[in-house]
PDB file of C-alpha atoms in Angstrom:
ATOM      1  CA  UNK A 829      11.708  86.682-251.121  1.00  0.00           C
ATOM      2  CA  UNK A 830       9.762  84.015-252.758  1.00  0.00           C
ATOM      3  CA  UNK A 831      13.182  82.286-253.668  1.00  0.00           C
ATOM      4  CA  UNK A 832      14.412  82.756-250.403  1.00  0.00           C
ATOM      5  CA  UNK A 833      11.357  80.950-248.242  1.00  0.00           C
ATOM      6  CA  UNK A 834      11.526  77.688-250.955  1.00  0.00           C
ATOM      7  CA  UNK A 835      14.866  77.847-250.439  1.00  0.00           C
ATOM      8  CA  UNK A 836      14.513  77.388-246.597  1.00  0.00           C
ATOM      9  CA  UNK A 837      11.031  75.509-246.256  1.00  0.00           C
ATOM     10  CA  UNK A 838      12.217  72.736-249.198  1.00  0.00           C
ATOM     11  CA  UNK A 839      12.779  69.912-246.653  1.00  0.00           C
ATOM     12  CA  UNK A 840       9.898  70.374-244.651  1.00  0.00           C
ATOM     13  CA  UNK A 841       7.398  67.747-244.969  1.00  0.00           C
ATOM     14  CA  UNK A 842       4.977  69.401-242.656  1.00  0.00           C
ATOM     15  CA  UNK A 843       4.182  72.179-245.255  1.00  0.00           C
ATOM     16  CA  UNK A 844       3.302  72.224-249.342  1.00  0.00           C
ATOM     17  CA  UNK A 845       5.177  75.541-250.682  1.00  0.00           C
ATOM     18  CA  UNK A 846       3.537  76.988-253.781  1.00  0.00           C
ATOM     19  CA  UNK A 847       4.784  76.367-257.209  1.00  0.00           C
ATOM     20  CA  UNK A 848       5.409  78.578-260.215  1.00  0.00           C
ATOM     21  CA  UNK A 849       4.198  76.123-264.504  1.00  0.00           C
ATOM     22  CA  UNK A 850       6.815  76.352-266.484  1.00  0.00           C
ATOM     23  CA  UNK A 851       4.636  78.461-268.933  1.00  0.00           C
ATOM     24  CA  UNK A 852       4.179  80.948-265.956  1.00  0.00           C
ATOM     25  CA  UNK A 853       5.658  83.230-263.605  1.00  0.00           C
ATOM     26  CA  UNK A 854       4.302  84.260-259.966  1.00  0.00           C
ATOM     27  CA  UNK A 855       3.910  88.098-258.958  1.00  0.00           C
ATOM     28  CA  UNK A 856       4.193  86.300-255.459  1.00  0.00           C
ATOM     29  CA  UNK A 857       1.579  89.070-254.492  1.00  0.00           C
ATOM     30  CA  UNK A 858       1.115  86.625-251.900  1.00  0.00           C
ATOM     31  CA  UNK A 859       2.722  83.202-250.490  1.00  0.00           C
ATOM     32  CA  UNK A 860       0.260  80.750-249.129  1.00  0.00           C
ATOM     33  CA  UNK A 861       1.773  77.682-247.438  1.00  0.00           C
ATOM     34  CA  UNK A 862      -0.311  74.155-246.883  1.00  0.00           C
ATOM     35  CA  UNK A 863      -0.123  72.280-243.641  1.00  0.00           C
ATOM     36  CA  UNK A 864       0.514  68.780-243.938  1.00  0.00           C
ATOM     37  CA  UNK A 865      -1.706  67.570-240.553  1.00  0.00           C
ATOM     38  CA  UNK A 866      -0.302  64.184-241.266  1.00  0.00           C
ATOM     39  CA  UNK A 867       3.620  64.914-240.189  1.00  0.00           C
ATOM     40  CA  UNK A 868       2.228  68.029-237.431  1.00  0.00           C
ATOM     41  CA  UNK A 869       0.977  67.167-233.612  1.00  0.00           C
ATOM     42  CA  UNK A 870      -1.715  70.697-234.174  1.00  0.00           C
ATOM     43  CA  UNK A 871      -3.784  71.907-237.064  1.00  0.00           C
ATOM     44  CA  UNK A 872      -3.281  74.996-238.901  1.00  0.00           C
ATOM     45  CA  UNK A 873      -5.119  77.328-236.066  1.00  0.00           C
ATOM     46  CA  UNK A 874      -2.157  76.434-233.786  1.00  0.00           C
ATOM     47  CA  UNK A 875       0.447  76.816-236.285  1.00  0.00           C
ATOM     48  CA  UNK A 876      -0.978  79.989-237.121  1.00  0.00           C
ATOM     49  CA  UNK A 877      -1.195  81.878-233.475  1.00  0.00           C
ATOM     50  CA  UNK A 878       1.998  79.803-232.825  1.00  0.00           C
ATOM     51  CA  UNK A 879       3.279  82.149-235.741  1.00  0.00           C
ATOM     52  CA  UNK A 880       1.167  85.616-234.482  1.00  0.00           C
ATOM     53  CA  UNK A 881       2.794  84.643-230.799  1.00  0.00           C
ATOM     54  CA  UNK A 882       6.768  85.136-232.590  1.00  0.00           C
ATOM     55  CA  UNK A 883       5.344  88.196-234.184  1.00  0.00           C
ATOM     56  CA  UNK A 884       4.878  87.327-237.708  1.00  0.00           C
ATOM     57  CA  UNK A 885       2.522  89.202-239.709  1.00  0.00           C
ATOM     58  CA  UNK A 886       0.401  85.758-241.040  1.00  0.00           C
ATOM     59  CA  UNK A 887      -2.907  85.867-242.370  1.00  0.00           C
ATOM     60  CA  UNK A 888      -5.555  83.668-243.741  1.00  0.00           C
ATOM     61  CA  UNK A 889      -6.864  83.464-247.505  1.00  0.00           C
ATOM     62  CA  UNK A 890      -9.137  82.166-249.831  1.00  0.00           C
ATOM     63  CA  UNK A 891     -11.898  82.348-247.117  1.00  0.00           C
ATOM     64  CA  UNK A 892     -14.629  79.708-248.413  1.00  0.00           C
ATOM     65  CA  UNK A 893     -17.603  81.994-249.634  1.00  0.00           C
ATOM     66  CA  UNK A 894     -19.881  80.754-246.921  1.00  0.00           C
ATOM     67  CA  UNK A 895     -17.698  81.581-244.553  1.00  0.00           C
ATOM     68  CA  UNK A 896     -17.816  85.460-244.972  1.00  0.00           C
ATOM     69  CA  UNK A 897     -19.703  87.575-242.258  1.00  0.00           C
ATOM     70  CA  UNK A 898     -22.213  89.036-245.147  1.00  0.00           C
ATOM     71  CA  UNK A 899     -22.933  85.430-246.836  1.00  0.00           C
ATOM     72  CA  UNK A 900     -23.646  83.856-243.416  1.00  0.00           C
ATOM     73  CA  UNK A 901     -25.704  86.826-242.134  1.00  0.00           C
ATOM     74  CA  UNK A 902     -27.504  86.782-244.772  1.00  0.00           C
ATOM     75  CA  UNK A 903     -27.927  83.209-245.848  1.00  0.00           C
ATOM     76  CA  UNK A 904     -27.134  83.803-249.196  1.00  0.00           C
ATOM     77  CA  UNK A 905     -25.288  81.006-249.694  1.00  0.00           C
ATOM     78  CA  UNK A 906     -25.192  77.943-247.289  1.00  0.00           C
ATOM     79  CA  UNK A 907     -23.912  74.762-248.105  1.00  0.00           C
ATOM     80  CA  UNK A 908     -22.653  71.734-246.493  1.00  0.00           C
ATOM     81  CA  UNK A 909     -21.066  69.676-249.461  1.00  0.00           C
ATOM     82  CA  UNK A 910     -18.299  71.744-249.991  1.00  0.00           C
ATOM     83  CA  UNK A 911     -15.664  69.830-248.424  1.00  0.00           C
ATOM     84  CA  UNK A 912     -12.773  70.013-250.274  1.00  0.00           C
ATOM     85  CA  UNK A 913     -13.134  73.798-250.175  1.00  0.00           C
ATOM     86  CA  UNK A 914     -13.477  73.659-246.768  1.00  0.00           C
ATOM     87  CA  UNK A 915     -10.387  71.343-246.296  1.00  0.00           C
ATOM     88  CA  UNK A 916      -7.959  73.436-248.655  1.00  0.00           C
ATOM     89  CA  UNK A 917      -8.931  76.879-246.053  1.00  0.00           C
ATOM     90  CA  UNK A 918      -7.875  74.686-243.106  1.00  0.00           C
ATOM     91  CA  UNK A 919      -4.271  74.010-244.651  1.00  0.00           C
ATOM     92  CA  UNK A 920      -3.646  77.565-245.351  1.00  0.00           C
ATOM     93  CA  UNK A 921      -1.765  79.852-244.067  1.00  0.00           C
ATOM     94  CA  UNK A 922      -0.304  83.297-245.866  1.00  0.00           C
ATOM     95  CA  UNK A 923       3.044  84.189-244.832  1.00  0.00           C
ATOM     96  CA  UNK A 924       4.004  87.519-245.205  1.00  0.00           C
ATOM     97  CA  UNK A 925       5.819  88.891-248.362  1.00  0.00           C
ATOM     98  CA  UNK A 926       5.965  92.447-249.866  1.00  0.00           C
ATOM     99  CA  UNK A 927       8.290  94.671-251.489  1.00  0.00           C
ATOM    100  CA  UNK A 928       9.476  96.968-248.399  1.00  0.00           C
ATOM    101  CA  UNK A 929      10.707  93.512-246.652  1.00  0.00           C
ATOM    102  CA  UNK A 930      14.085  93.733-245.638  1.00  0.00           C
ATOM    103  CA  UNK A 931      16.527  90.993-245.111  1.00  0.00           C
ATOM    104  CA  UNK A 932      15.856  90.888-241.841  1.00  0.00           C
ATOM    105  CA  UNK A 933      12.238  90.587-242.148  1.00  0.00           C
ATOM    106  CA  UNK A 934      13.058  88.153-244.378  1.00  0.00           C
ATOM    107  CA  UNK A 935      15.047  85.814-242.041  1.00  0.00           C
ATOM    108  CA  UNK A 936      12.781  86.536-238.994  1.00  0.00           C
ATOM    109  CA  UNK A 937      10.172  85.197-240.952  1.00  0.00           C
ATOM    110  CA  UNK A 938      12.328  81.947-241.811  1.00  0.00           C
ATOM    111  CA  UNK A 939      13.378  81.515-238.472  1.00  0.00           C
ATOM    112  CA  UNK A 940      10.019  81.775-236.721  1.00  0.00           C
ATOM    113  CA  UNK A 941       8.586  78.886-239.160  1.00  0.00           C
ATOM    114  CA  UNK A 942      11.355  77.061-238.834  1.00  0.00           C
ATOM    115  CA  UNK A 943      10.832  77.154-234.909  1.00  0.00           C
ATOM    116  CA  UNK A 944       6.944  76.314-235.081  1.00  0.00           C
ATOM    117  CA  UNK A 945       7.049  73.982-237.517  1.00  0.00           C
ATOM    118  CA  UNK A 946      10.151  71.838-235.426  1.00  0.00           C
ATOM    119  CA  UNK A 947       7.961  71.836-232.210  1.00  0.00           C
ATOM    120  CA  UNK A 948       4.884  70.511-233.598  1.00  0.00           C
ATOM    121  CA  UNK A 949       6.520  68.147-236.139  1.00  0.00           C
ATOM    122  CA  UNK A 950       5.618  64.599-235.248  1.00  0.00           C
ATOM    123  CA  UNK A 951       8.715  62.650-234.555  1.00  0.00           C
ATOM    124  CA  UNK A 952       9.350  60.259-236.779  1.00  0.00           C
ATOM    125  CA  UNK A 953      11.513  56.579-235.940  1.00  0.00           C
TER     126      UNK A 953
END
């Protein structure tokens, strides 16, 4: 599956796909795609319900610590100069990927990013 979405997102510029060392293999457990705000007219938020809207089962992880309900109700751990942190979880987006997928899960997957990401790319002369 993993194959399959590199295989289909390569020439986008307006996402980073994950990458697998040479000394290492991916479980793919998950697939987390970037957005590249520089080449895209929205942020991630709008990519993301863009992608919930054509029914794809997307998702958001690596939540910054301080963002979870029980840090922030309980102020166990507040801080403001985490911005890189805080700029990596507003690129991300999990797409969905699990064994049970079929091929047409696969491909409706595919064709929904492809869709989103072609109306909000930025045209470029």
């Amino acid at each position: 599956i993993a194959a399959k979405y590199i295989q289909a997102f390569a020439n986008f510029r307006s996402i980073s796909l994950p990458t697998e060392k040479k000394w290492a293999r991916s479980s793919w457990h998950i697939f987390v795609i970037k957005v590249n705000k520089k080449y895209l007219l929205v942020n991630r938020d709008k990519i993301f319900n863009a992608l919930k809207a054509e029914n794809i089962g997307v998702n958001l992880h690596y939540i910054p610590i301080h963002k979870h309900p029980f840090y922030k109700k309980n102020k166990l751990y507040i801080s403001d100069k985490l911005t890189k942190t805080e700029k990596a979880f507003e690129e991300m987006i999990t797409l969905p990927i699990f064994p049970a997928m079929t091929d047409q899960d696969i491909n409706d997957v595919i064709n929904a990013v492809t869709k989103v990401l072609n109306h909000f790319s930025k045209k470029l002369i």
